[in-house]
Every structure is written in structure tokens, then in C-alpha cells.
Amino acid sequence: MFGRVGFTAAGIEAIAAEAEVSTRTIYNHFAGKEELFAAVIEDSSTRVADVLVDLTQRHLGPVADPHRLEAALLALATARSRPRAELADHFAVVRRMRAEAAHLPRGLLQAWDRSGPQRTQRELARQLRRLADLGVLEVEDAAPAADHFLLLTSGAVSERSHHGAAPLSAPARAALITAGVRASLHGYSRTAGC
């Protein structure tokens, strides 16, 4: 319901009807729509973050050789940007949240950011710091390096696809990801500027 009509338009009565429960049942568990929405977004953000943290560890964890780095980053960015049917409802809610951001209670946006995007960014930064410690990358501060990588890859795909509302072809997605990985590597590789 929140993904289809957004937070503002979703009424408790409509949510109860969709869930095939009474409004009283909802109020027995949640103080109101804001608390229900917070629970929904935190739960789904945590599940999405679990997937993205696992992908980051799986693709970057084994890398210790600079010659394997570009392929690992391409594989990670490709895996992160691949549409997943099991996560579609979450991203529908996120698209609605972005559209309604100015009207949402600040705490809802913070709860989403904390349980999802911040968690995945921290894991990527941890992996980039590890690669820098191994001498594979030249990264002074891993947090902005992780942000740059995400903006140049997942962010570019998200922007071009209108946050997943207009899916990109596989070749278009691959081109954006490849350009983003190479731009990121140019800025942070040991040989950048040489």
C-alpha cells in the first residue's frame, strides 16, 4: 500500500482492508500510521541491507591483488544494480519516500537511512579501507570513497532508471556501471595521476 500510493495517501482503513484485518488490530500493534510505516521501512531496509552487505563482502572480501580489483568492483556494482523481484516492494516504497520527502516526518527518513543506506555504505567503506591497508587503493578517507563509488555506479543507474521505475536495458546498465567503476578507480587507484 505504501509503495503504491505513498505514506500521505495511505489511510489506516485502506491498509487494514489490504491486510484483511480490522483497524483495531493495527492500533493494537502500532500507535498510528507513522509508527506502522517506520516498522515497515526499517524491516525492509534491514533485509535489503543484509543482501547488499553480503554482496560487498562476497565480491571485495577475497580481493588482495590490484589486478583483480576492477573485475571485483564491476561484479559488485553489477550485482548491486540488478533488479531483484524480492526487493521490488521495498524500492517502490523508497521511490514514494523520495517523492514525499518534504512531507514525511524527519524520523522516518532517518530510520530508513540508518537501517539501510548507512549500513551498506559503512561495509563498503570498511572493504575499501582494507584494500587501502593492503596497498591496492590509495584512500585517505574510506567513507567518501565509498560514497563516490556508489554515486558513480548504483547512483547513476538509479538516476537514469528514475529510481527503478523505468528499467534500463542490460547494455545501458553495464555501460553506466563500467564508466562509474573506471572513474572511481581513476580517482583512487595507486597509479591515479601518473
Coordinates of N, CA, C and O in Angstrom, one line a residue:
M1 N 0.8 -1.2 0.0 CA 0.0 0.0 0.0 C 0.9 1.3 0.0 O 0.7 2.2 -0.8
F2 N 1.9 1.3 0.9 CA 2.8 2.5 1.0 C 3.5 2.6 -0.4 O 3.8 3.7 -0.8
G3 N 3.9 1.5 -1.0 CA 4.6 1.6 -2.3 C 3.7 2.0 -3.4 O 4.2 2.7 -4.4
R4 N 2.5 1.7 -3.4 CA 1.5 2.1 -4.4 C 1.1 3.5 -4.3 O 1.0 4.2 -5.3
V5 N 0.7 4.0 -3.1 CA 0.1 5.3 -3.0 C 0.9 6.3 -2.1 O 0.6 7.4 -2.1
G6 N 1.9 5.8 -1.5 CA 2.7 6.6 -0.6 C 2.2 6.7 0.8 O 1.1 6.3 1.1
F7 N 3.0 7.3 1.6 CA 2.7 7.5 3.0 C 1.5 8.4 3.3 O 0.6 8.0 4.0
T8 N 1.5 9.5 2.6 CA 0.4 10.5 2.8 C -0.9 10.0 2.5 O -1.9 10.1 3.2
A9 N -1.0 9.3 1.3 CA -2.3 8.9 0.8 C -2.8 7.6 1.4 O -4.0 7.3 1.4
A10 N -1.9 6.8 2.0 CA -2.3 5.5 2.6 C -3.0 5.7 3.9 O -2.4 6.2 4.9
G11 N -4.3 5.4 3.9 CA -5.1 5.6 5.2 C -5.1 4.3 5.9 O -4.9 3.2 5.4
I12 N -5.2 4.4 7.2 CA -5.2 3.2 8.1 C -6.4 2.2 7.7 O -6.2 1.0 7.6
E13 N -7.5 2.8 7.3 CA -8.6 1.9 6.8 C -8.3 1.1 5.6 O -8.6 -0.1 5.5
A14 N -7.6 1.8 4.6 CA -7.2 1.1 3.4 C -6.1 0.1 3.7 O -6.2 -1.0 3.1
I15 N -5.2 0.4 4.6 CA -4.2 -0.6 5.0 C -4.8 -1.8 5.6 O -4.4 -2.9 5.3
A16 N -5.7 -1.5 6.5 CA -6.4 -2.6 7.2 C -7.2 -3.5 6.2 O -7.1 -4.8 6.3
A17 N -7.8 -2.9 5.3 CA -8.6 -3.7 4.3 C -7.6 -4.5 3.4 O -7.9 -5.7 3.2
E18 N -6.5 -4.0 3.0 CA -5.5 -4.7 2.3 C -4.9 -5.9 3.0 O -4.7 -6.9 2.5
A19 N -4.7 -5.7 4.3 CA -4.2 -6.7 5.2 C -5.2 -7.7 5.7 O -4.9 -8.7 6.3
E20 N -6.5 -7.4 5.4 CA -7.6 -8.2 5.8 C -7.7 -8.3 7.3 O -7.9 -9.4 7.9
V21 N -7.5 -7.2 8.0 CA -7.6 -7.1 9.4 C -8.5 -5.9 9.8 O -8.7 -5.0 8.9
S22 N -8.8 -5.7 11.0 CA -9.6 -4.5 11.4 C -8.6 -3.4 11.7 O -7.4 -3.7 12.0
T23 N -9.1 -2.2 11.7 CA -8.2 -1.1 12.1 C -7.8 -1.2 13.6 O -6.7 -0.8 13.9
R24 N -8.7 -1.8 14.4 CA -8.4 -2.0 15.8 C -7.1 -2.9 15.9 O -6.3 -2.7 16.8
T25 N -7.0 -3.9 15.0 CA -5.9 -4.8 15.1 C -4.6 -4.0 14.8 O -3.6 -4.2 15.5
I26 N -4.6 -3.1 13.9 CA -3.5 -2.3 13.6 C -3.1 -1.4 14.8 O -2.0 -1.3 15.2
Y27 N -4.2 -0.8 15.4 CA -3.9 0.1 16.5 C -3.5 -0.7 17.8 O -2.9 -0.1 18.7
N28 N -3.8 -2.0 17.8 CA -3.3 -2.8 18.9 C -1.8 -3.0 18.9 O -1.2 -3.3 19.9
H29 N -1.2 -2.9 17.7 CA 0.2 -3.1 17.5 C 1.0 -1.8 17.2 O 2.2 -1.8 17.5
F30 N 0.3 -0.8 16.7 CA 1.0 0.5 16.4 C 0.2 1.7 16.8 O -1.0 1.6 16.7
A31 N 0.9 2.7 17.3 CA 0.2 3.9 17.8 C -0.5 4.6 16.6 O -1.4 5.4 16.8
G32 N 0.0 4.5 15.4 CA -0.6 5.1 14.3 C 0.1 4.8 13.0 O 1.0 3.9 13.0
K33 N -0.2 5.5 11.9 CA 0.3 5.2 10.6 C 1.8 5.5 10.6 O 2.6 4.7 10.0
E34 N 2.3 6.5 11.3 CA 3.8 6.8 11.3 C 4.5 5.7 11.9 O 5.6 5.2 11.4
E35 N 4.1 5.1 13.0 CA 4.8 4.0 13.7 C 4.7 2.8 12.8 O 5.7 2.0 12.7
L36 N 3.6 2.5 12.1 CA 3.5 1.4 11.2 C 4.5 1.5 10.1 O 5.2 0.6 9.7
F37 N 4.5 2.7 9.5 CA 5.4 3.0 8.3 C 6.8 2.8 8.8 O 7.6 2.2 8.0
A38 N 7.2 3.3 9.9 CA 8.6 3.2 10.4 C 8.9 1.7 10.6 O 10.0 1.3 10.2
A39 N 8.0 0.9 11.1 CA 8.3 -0.5 11.2 C 8.5 -1.2 9.9 O 9.4 -2.0 9.7
V40 N 7.6 -0.8 8.9 CA 7.7 -1.4 7.6 C 9.0 -1.1 6.9 O 9.7 -1.9 6.4
I41 N 9.4 0.2 7.0 CA 10.6 0.7 6.3 C 11.9 0.2 6.9 O 12.8 -0.2 6.3
E42 N 11.9 0.1 8.3 CA 13.1 -0.4 9.0 C 13.2 -1.9 8.7 O 14.4 -2.3 8.4
D43 N 12.2 -2.6 8.7 CA 12.2 -4.1 8.4 C 12.7 -4.3 7.0 O 13.7 -5.1 6.8
S44 N 12.1 -3.7 6.0 CA 12.5 -3.9 4.6 C 13.9 -3.4 4.3 O 14.7 -4.0 3.6
S45 N 14.3 -2.2 4.9 CA 15.6 -1.7 4.7 C 16.7 -2.6 5.3 O 17.8 -2.8 4.7
T46 N 16.4 -3.2 6.4 CA 17.3 -4.2 7.1 C 17.5 -5.4 6.2 O 18.6 -5.8 6.0
R47 N 16.4 -5.9 5.6 CA 16.5 -7.0 4.7 C 17.3 -6.7 3.4 O 18.2 -7.5 3.0
V48 N 17.1 -5.5 2.9 CA 17.9 -5.1 1.7 C 19.3 -4.9 2.0 O 20.2 -5.3 1.3
A49 N 19.6 -4.3 3.2 CA 21.0 -4.1 3.6 C 21.7 -5.4 3.8 O 22.9 -5.5 3.5
D50 N 21.0 -6.4 4.4 CA 21.6 -7.7 4.5 C 22.1 -8.2 3.2 O 23.2 -8.8 3.1
V51 N 21.3 -8.1 2.2 CA 21.7 -8.6 0.8 C 22.9 -7.8 0.3 O 23.8 -8.4 -0.2
L52 N 22.8 -6.5 0.4 CA 23.9 -5.6 -0.1 C 25.2 -5.8 0.7 O 26.3 -5.7 0.1
V53 N 25.2 -5.9 2.0 CA 26.4 -6.2 2.8 C 27.0 -7.5 2.4 O 28.2 -7.6 2.2
D54 N 26.1 -8.5 2.2 CA 26.6 -9.8 1.7 C 27.3 -9.7 0.4 O 28.4 -10.3 0.2
L55 N 26.7 -9.0 -0.6 CA 27.3 -8.9 -1.9 C 28.7 -8.2 -1.8 O 29.6 -8.6 -2.5
T56 N 28.8 -7.1 -1.0 CA 30.0 -6.4 -0.8 C 31.1 -7.3 -0.2 O 32.2 -7.3 -0.7
Q57 N 30.8 -8.1 0.8 CA 31.7 -9.0 1.4 C 32.1 -10.1 0.4 O 33.3 -10.4 0.3
R58 N 31.2 -10.6 -0.3 CA 31.5 -11.7 -1.3 C 32.4 -11.2 -2.4 O 33.2 -12.0 -2.8
H59 N 32.1 -10.0 -2.9 CA 32.9 -9.6 -4.1 C 34.2 -8.9 -3.7 O 35.2 -9.1 -4.5
L60 N 34.3 -8.2 -2.6 CA 35.5 -7.5 -2.3 C 36.3 -8.2 -1.2 O 37.6 -8.0 -1.2
G61 N 35.7 -9.0 -0.4 CA 36.4 -9.7 0.7 C 37.6 -10.5 0.2 O 38.7 -10.4 0.8
P62 N 37.5 -11.3 -0.9 CA 38.7 -12.1 -1.3 C 39.8 -11.3 -2.1 O 40.9 -11.8 -2.3
V63 N 39.5 -10.0 -2.4 CA 40.5 -9.2 -3.2 C 41.7 -8.8 -2.4 O 41.5 -8.2 -1.3
A64 N 42.8 -9.1 -2.9 CA 44.1 -8.7 -2.3 C 45.1 -8.3 -3.3 O 46.2 -7.8 -3.0
D65 N 44.7 -8.5 -4.6 CA 45.6 -8.2 -5.7 C 45.0 -7.1 -6.5 O 43.9 -7.1 -7.0
P66 N 45.9 -6.1 -6.8 CA 45.3 -4.9 -7.6 C 44.8 -5.3 -9.0 O 43.9 -4.7 -9.6
H67 N 45.3 -6.4 -9.5 CA 44.9 -6.9 -10.9 C 43.5 -7.5 -10.9 O 42.9 -7.6 -11.9
R68 N 43.0 -7.8 -9.7 CA 41.6 -8.4 -9.6 C 40.6 -7.3 -9.1 O 39.4 -7.6 -9.1
L69 N 41.1 -6.1 -8.8 CA 40.2 -5.1 -8.3 C 39.1 -4.6 -9.2 O 37.9 -4.6 -8.9
E70 N 39.5 -4.3 -10.4 CA 38.5 -3.8 -11.4 C 37.4 -4.8 -11.6 O 36.2 -4.5 -11.6
A71 N 37.8 -6.0 -11.9 CA 36.8 -7.1 -12.1 C 35.9 -7.2 -10.9 O 34.6 -7.4 -11.0
A72 N 36.4 -7.2 -9.7 CA 35.6 -7.3 -8.5 C 34.7 -6.2 -8.3 O 33.5 -6.4 -7.9
L73 N 35.1 -5.0 -8.5 CA 34.3 -3.8 -8.4 C 33.1 -3.8 -9.5 O 32.0 -3.4 -9.2
L74 N 33.5 -4.2 -10.7 CA 32.5 -4.4 -11.7 C 31.4 -5.4 -11.3 O 30.2 -5.2 -11.5
A75 N 31.9 -6.5 -10.8 CA 30.9 -7.6 -10.4 C 30.0 -7.1 -9.2 O 28.8 -7.3 -9.2
L76 N 30.6 -6.3 -8.3 CA 29.9 -5.8 -7.2 C 28.8 -4.8 -7.7 O 27.6 -4.9 -7.3
A77 N 29.2 -3.8 -8.5 CA 28.3 -2.8 -8.9 C 27.2 -3.4 -9.8 O 26.0 -3.0 -9.7
T78 N 27.5 -4.4 -10.6 CA 26.5 -5.1 -11.4 C 25.5 -5.8 -10.5 O 24.3 -5.7 -10.7
A79 N 26.0 -6.6 -9.5 CA 25.2 -7.3 -8.6 C 24.3 -6.3 -7.8 O 23.1 -6.6 -7.6
R80 N 24.8 -5.2 -7.4 CA 24.0 -4.2 -6.6 C 22.9 -3.6 -7.5 O 21.8 -3.3 -7.0
S81 N 23.2 -3.4 -8.8 CA 22.2 -2.7 -9.6 C 21.2 -3.7 -10.3 O 20.3 -3.2 -10.9
R82 N 21.4 -5.0 -10.2 CA 20.5 -5.9 -10.8 C 19.1 -5.8 -10.1 O 19.0 -6.0 -8.9
P83 N 18.1 -5.7 -10.9 CA 16.7 -5.7 -10.3 C 16.4 -7.0 -9.7 O 16.7 -8.1 -10.2
R84 N 15.9 -7.0 -8.5 CA 15.5 -8.2 -7.8 C 14.0 -8.2 -7.4 O 13.6 -7.3 -6.7
A85 N 13.3 -9.1 -7.9 CA 11.9 -9.2 -7.7 C 11.5 -9.2 -6.2 O 10.6 -8.5 -5.8
E86 N 12.3 -9.9 -5.4 CA 12.0 -10.0 -4.0 C 12.2 -8.7 -3.2 O 11.8 -8.5 -2.1
L87 N 12.9 -7.7 -3.9 CA 13.1 -6.4 -3.2 C 12.2 -5.3 -3.9 O 12.3 -4.1 -3.5
A88 N 11.4 -5.6 -4.8 CA 10.7 -4.6 -5.6 C 9.7 -3.8 -4.7 O 9.6 -2.6 -4.9
D89 N 9.1 -4.4 -3.7 CA 8.2 -3.7 -2.9 C 8.9 -2.6 -2.1 O 8.5 -1.5 -1.9
H90 N 10.1 -3.0 -1.6 CA 10.9 -2.0 -0.8 C 11.3 -0.8 -1.7 O 11.1 0.3 -1.2
F91 N 11.7 -1.1 -2.9 CA 12.2 0.1 -3.7 C 11.0 0.9 -4.2 O 11.1 2.1 -4.5
A92 N 9.8 0.3 -4.3 CA 8.6 1.1 -4.6 C 8.3 2.0 -3.5 O 8.0 3.2 -3.7
V93 N 8.5 1.6 -2.2 CA 8.3 2.5 -1.1 C 9.3 3.6 -1.0 O 9.0 4.7 -0.8
V94 N 10.6 3.2 -1.4 CA 11.7 4.2 -1.4 C 11.4 5.3 -2.4 O 11.6 6.5 -2.2
R95 N 10.9 4.9 -3.6 CA 10.6 5.9 -4.6 C 9.5 6.8 -4.1 O 9.6 8.0 -4.3
R96 N 8.5 6.3 -3.4 CA 7.4 7.1 -2.9 C 8.0 8.0 -1.8 O 7.6 9.2 -1.7
M97 N 8.9 7.5 -1.0 CA 9.5 8.3 0.1 C 10.3 9.5 -0.5 O 10.2 10.6 0.0
R98 N 11.0 9.2 -1.6 CA 11.8 10.3 -2.2 C 10.8 11.4 -2.7 O 11.1 12.6 -2.6
A99 N 9.7 10.9 -3.3 CA 8.7 11.9 -3.9 C 8.1 12.7 -2.7 O 7.7 13.9 -2.9
E100 N 7.9 12.1 -1.6 CA 7.2 12.8 -0.5 C 8.1 13.3 0.6 O 7.7 13.7 1.7
A101 N 9.4 13.3 0.4 CA 10.4 13.5 1.4 C 10.1 14.8 2.2 O 10.3 14.9 3.4
A102 N 9.7 15.9 1.5 CA 9.5 17.1 2.2 C 8.3 17.1 3.2 O 8.2 17.9 4.1
H103 N 7.4 16.1 3.0 CA 6.2 16.0 3.8 C 6.3 14.8 4.8 O 5.3 14.7 5.6
L104 N 7.4 14.1 4.8 CA 7.5 13.0 5.8 C 8.1 13.4 7.1 O 8.9 14.3 7.1
P105 N 7.7 12.8 8.2 CA 8.3 13.1 9.4 C 9.8 12.8 9.4 O 10.2 11.8 8.8
R106 N 10.6 13.7 9.9 CA 12.1 13.6 9.8 C 12.6 12.2 10.3 O 13.5 11.6 9.8
G107 N 12.0 11.7 11.4 CA 12.4 10.5 12.0 C 12.2 9.3 11.0 O 13.0 8.4 11.1
L108 N 11.3 9.3 10.1 CA 11.1 8.2 9.2 C 12.3 8.1 8.2 O 12.8 7.1 7.9
L109 N 12.7 9.3 7.7 CA 13.8 9.3 6.8 C 15.1 8.9 7.5 O 15.9 8.1 6.9
Q110 N 15.3 9.3 8.7 CA 16.4 8.9 9.5 C 16.5 7.4 9.8 O 17.5 6.8 9.7
A111 N 15.3 6.9 10.1 CA 15.2 5.4 10.4 C 15.5 4.6 9.2 O 16.3 3.6 9.2
W112 N 15.0 5.0 8.0 CA 15.4 4.3 6.7 C 16.8 4.4 6.4 O 17.5 3.4 6.2
D113 N 17.4 5.6 6.5 CA 18.8 5.8 6.2 C 19.7 5.0 7.2 O 20.7 4.4 6.7
R114 N 19.4 5.0 8.4 CA 20.2 4.3 9.4 C 20.1 2.8 9.2 O 21.1 2.1 9.3
S115 N 19.0 2.2 8.9 CA 18.8 0.8 8.8 C 19.3 0.2 7.5 O 19.6 -1.0 7.3
G116 N 19.3 1.1 6.4 CA 19.6 0.6 5.1 C 20.9 1.3 4.5 O 22.0 0.7 4.6
P117 N 20.7 2.4 3.9 CA 21.8 3.0 3.2 C 23.1 3.2 4.0 O 24.2 2.9 3.5
Q118 N 23.0 3.7 5.2 CA 24.2 3.9 6.0 C 24.9 2.6 6.3 O 26.2 2.6 6.3
R119 N 24.2 1.6 6.6 CA 24.8 0.3 6.9 C 25.6 -0.3 5.7 O 26.7 -0.8 5.8
T120 N 25.0 -0.2 4.5 CA 25.7 -0.7 3.3 C 26.9 0.2 3.0 O 27.9 -0.4 2.6
Q121 N 26.8 1.5 3.2 CA 27.9 2.4 2.9 C 29.1 2.1 3.8 O 30.2 2.1 3.5
R122 N 28.7 1.8 5.1 CA 29.8 1.5 6.1 C 30.6 0.2 5.7 O 31.8 0.2 5.9
E123 N 29.8 -0.8 5.3 CA 30.5 -2.0 4.9 C 31.4 -1.8 3.7 O 32.5 -2.3 3.6
L124 N 30.9 -1.1 2.7 CA 31.8 -0.8 1.5 C 33.0 0.0 2.0 O 34.1 -0.3 1.5
A125 N 32.8 1.0 2.8 CA 34.0 1.8 3.3 C 34.9 0.9 4.0 O 36.2 1.1 3.9
R126 N 34.4 0.0 4.8 CA 35.3 -1.0 5.5 C 36.2 -1.8 4.6 O 37.4 -2.0 4.7
Q127 N 35.5 -2.2 3.5 CA 36.3 -3.0 2.5 C 37.3 -2.2 1.7 O 38.4 -2.6 1.5
L128 N 36.9 -0.9 1.4 CA 37.9 0.0 0.8 C 39.1 0.3 1.7 O 40.2 0.4 1.2
R129 N 38.8 0.5 3.0 CA 39.9 0.7 3.9 C 40.8 -0.5 4.0 O 42.0 -0.3 4.0
R130 N 40.2 -1.7 4.0 CA 41.1 -2.9 4.0 C 41.9 -2.9 2.7 O 43.1 -3.2 2.8
L131 N 41.4 -2.6 1.6 CA 42.1 -2.6 0.3 C 43.2 -1.5 0.3 O 44.3 -1.8 -0.2
A132 N 42.9 -0.4 0.9 CA 44.0 0.6 1.1 C 45.1 0.2 2.0 O 46.3 0.4 1.7
D133 N 44.7 -0.5 3.1 CA 45.7 -1.0 4.0 C 46.6 -2.1 3.3 O 47.8 -2.2 3.7
L134 N 46.1 -2.8 2.3 CA 46.9 -3.8 1.6 C 47.7 -3.1 0.5 O 48.5 -3.8 -0.2
G135 N 47.5 -1.8 0.2 CA 48.2 -1.1 -0.8 C 47.6 -1.2 -2.2 O 48.2 -0.9 -3.2
V136 N 46.3 -1.7 -2.2 CA 45.6 -1.9 -3.5 C 45.0 -0.6 -4.0 O 45.0 -0.3 -5.2
L137 N 44.5 0.2 -3.1 CA 43.9 1.5 -3.4 C 44.7 2.6 -2.6 O 45.3 2.3 -1.6
E138 N 44.5 3.8 -3.0 CA 45.0 5.0 -2.3 C 43.8 5.8 -1.8 O 43.2 6.6 -2.5
V139 N 43.4 5.5 -0.5 CA 42.2 6.1 0.1 C 42.6 6.6 1.4 O 43.0 5.9 2.3
E140 N 42.5 8.0 1.5 CA 42.7 8.6 2.8 C 41.5 8.4 3.7 O 41.7 8.2 4.9
D141 N 40.3 8.7 3.2 CA 39.1 8.5 4.0 C 38.2 7.6 3.2 O 37.7 8.0 2.1
A142 N 37.9 6.5 3.7 CA 37.1 5.5 3.0 C 35.7 5.8 2.9 O 35.0 5.4 1.9
A143 N 35.1 6.6 3.8 CA 33.7 6.9 3.8 C 33.3 7.7 2.5 O 32.4 7.3 1.8
P144 N 34.0 8.8 2.2 CA 33.7 9.5 0.9 C 34.1 8.7 -0.3 O 33.4 8.7 -1.3
A145 N 35.1 7.8 -0.2 CA 35.4 7.0 -1.4 C 34.3 6.0 -1.6 O 33.9 5.7 -2.8
A146 N 33.7 5.5 -0.6 CA 32.5 4.6 -0.7 C 31.3 5.3 -1.3 O 30.7 4.8 -2.2
D147 N 31.1 6.6 -0.8 CA 30.0 7.4 -1.4 C 30.3 7.6 -2.9 O 29.3 7.5 -3.7
H148 N 31.5 8.0 -3.3 CA 31.8 8.2 -4.7 C 31.5 7.0 -5.5 O 30.9 7.1 -6.6
F149 N 32.0 5.8 -5.1 CA 31.8 4.6 -5.8 C 30.3 4.4 -6.0 O 29.8 4.1 -7.1
L150 N 29.5 4.5 -4.9 CA 28.1 4.3 -5.0 C 27.4 5.3 -5.9 O 26.5 4.9 -6.7
L151 N 27.8 6.5 -5.8 CA 27.1 7.5 -6.7 C 27.5 7.3 -8.2 O 26.6 7.5 -9.0
L152 N 28.7 6.9 -8.4 CA 29.1 6.7 -9.8 C 28.6 5.4 -10.4 O 28.6 5.3 -11.7
T153 N 28.2 4.5 -9.6 CA 27.7 3.2 -10.2 C 26.2 3.1 -9.9 O 25.4 3.4 -10.7
S154 N 25.8 2.7 -8.7 CA 24.4 2.5 -8.3 C 23.6 3.8 -8.5 O 22.5 3.7 -9.0
G155 N 24.2 4.9 -8.1 CA 23.5 6.2 -8.2 C 23.2 6.5 -9.7 O 22.2 7.0 -10.0
A156 N 24.2 6.3 -10.6 CA 24.0 6.6 -12.0 C 22.9 5.7 -12.6 O 22.0 6.2 -13.3
V157 N 22.9 4.4 -12.2 CA 21.8 3.5 -12.7 C 20.5 3.9 -12.1 O 19.5 4.0 -12.8
S158 N 20.4 4.3 -10.8 CA 19.2 4.7 -10.2 C 18.7 6.0 -10.8 O 17.5 6.0 -11.1
E159 N 19.5 6.9 -11.0 CA 19.1 8.2 -11.6 C 18.6 8.0 -13.1 O 17.5 8.5 -13.4
R160 N 19.3 7.2 -13.9 CA 18.9 7.0 -15.3 C 17.6 6.2 -15.4 O 16.8 6.3 -16.3
S161 N 17.4 5.3 -14.4 CA 16.2 4.5 -14.4 C 15.0 5.1 -13.6 O 14.0 4.4 -13.4
H162 N 15.2 6.3 -13.2 CA 14.2 7.0 -12.4 C 13.9 6.2 -11.1 O 12.8 5.9 -10.8
H163 N 15.0 5.8 -10.5 CA 14.9 5.0 -9.2 C 14.2 3.7 -9.4 O 13.5 3.3 -8.5
G164 N 14.5 3.1 -10.6 CA 13.9 1.8 -10.8 C 12.5 1.7 -11.4 O 12.0 0.7 -11.7
A165 N 11.9 2.9 -11.6 CA 10.6 3.0 -12.2 C 10.6 2.7 -13.7 O 9.6 2.2 -14.3
A166 N 11.7 3.0 -14.4 CA 11.8 2.7 -15.8 C 13.1 1.9 -16.0 O 14.2 2.4 -16.2
P167 N 13.0 0.6 -16.0 CA 14.2 -0.3 -16.0 C 15.0 0.0 -17.3 O 14.5 0.3 -18.3
L168 N 16.3 -0.1 -17.1 CA 17.3 0.0 -18.1 C 17.6 -1.3 -18.8 O 17.5 -2.3 -18.1
S169 N 18.0 -1.2 -20.0 CA 18.5 -2.5 -20.7 C 19.8 -2.9 -20.1 O 20.5 -2.1 -19.5
A170 N 20.1 -4.2 -20.2 CA 21.3 -4.7 -19.6 C 22.5 -4.0 -20.2 O 23.5 -3.6 -19.5
P171 N 22.6 -3.7 -21.5 CA 23.8 -3.0 -22.1 C 23.9 -1.6 -21.5 O 25.0 -1.1 -21.2
A172 N 22.7 -0.9 -21.4 CA 22.8 0.5 -20.8 C 23.3 0.5 -19.4 O 24.1 1.3 -19.0
R173 N 22.8 -0.5 -18.6 CA 23.2 -0.6 -17.2 C 24.7 -0.9 -17.1 O 25.4 -0.3 -16.4
A174 N 25.1 -1.8 -18.0 CA 26.6 -2.2 -18.0 C 27.5 -1.1 -18.3 O 28.5 -0.9 -17.8
A175 N 27.0 -0.2 -19.3 CA 27.8 0.9 -19.7 C 28.0 1.9 -18.6 O 29.1 2.4 -18.3
L176 N 26.9 2.2 -17.9 CA 26.9 3.1 -16.8 C 27.8 2.6 -15.6 O 28.6 3.3 -15.1
I177 N 27.7 1.3 -15.3 CA 28.5 0.7 -14.3 C 30.0 0.7 -14.6 O 30.8 1.1 -13.8
T178 N 30.3 0.3 -15.9 CA 31.7 0.3 -16.3 C 32.3 1.7 -16.2 O 33.4 1.9 -15.7
A179 N 31.6 2.7 -16.7 CA 32.1 4.1 -16.6 C 32.3 4.5 -15.2 O 33.3 5.1 -14.8
G180 N 31.4 4.2 -14.3 CA 31.5 4.5 -12.9 C 32.6 3.9 -12.2 O 33.3 4.5 -11.4
V181 N 32.8 2.6 -12.4 CA 33.9 1.9 -11.8 C 35.2 2.4 -12.3 O 36.1 2.7 -11.5
R182 N 35.4 2.7 -13.6 CA 36.6 3.2 -14.1 C 36.9 4.6 -13.6 O 38.0 5.0 -13.2
A183 N 35.9 5.5 -13.4 CA 36.0 6.8 -12.9 C 36.5 6.7 -11.4 O 37.4 7.4 -11.0
S184 N 35.8 5.8 -10.7 CA 36.2 5.6 -9.3 C 37.7 5.1 -9.2 O 38.4 5.6 -8.3
L185 N 38.0 4.2 -10.0 CA 39.4 3.6 -9.9 C 40.4 4.7 -10.3 O 41.5 4.8 -9.8
H186 N 40.0 5.6 -11.3 CA 41.0 6.6 -11.7 C 41.3 7.5 -10.5 O 42.4 8.0 -10.3
G187 N 40.3 7.8 -9.7 CA 40.5 8.7 -8.5 C 41.2 8.0 -7.4 O 41.8 8.7 -6.6
Y188 N 41.1 6.7 -7.2 CA 41.6 6.0 -6.0 C 42.6 4.9 -6.3 O 43.0 4.3 -5.3
S189 N 43.0 4.7 -7.5 CA 43.9 3.6 -7.7 C 45.3 4.1 -7.3 O 45.6 5.3 -7.3
R190 N 46.2 3.2 -7.1 CA 47.6 3.6 -6.7 C 48.3 4.3 -7.8 O 49.2 5.1 -7.5
T191 N 47.9 4.2 -9.0 CA 48.6 4.8 -10.1 C 47.8 6.0 -10.6 O 48.2 6.6 -11.7
A192 N 46.8 6.5 -10.0 CA 46.0 7.6 -10.4 C 46.9 8.8 -10.5 O 47.7 9.1 -9.7
G193 N 46.7 9.6 -11.6 CA 47.5 10.8 -11.8 C 48.9 10.6 -12.3 O 49.6 11.5 -12.6
C194 N 49.3 9.4 -12.6 CA 50.6 9.1 -13.1 C 50.6 9.1 -14.6 O 49.7 8.7 -15.2

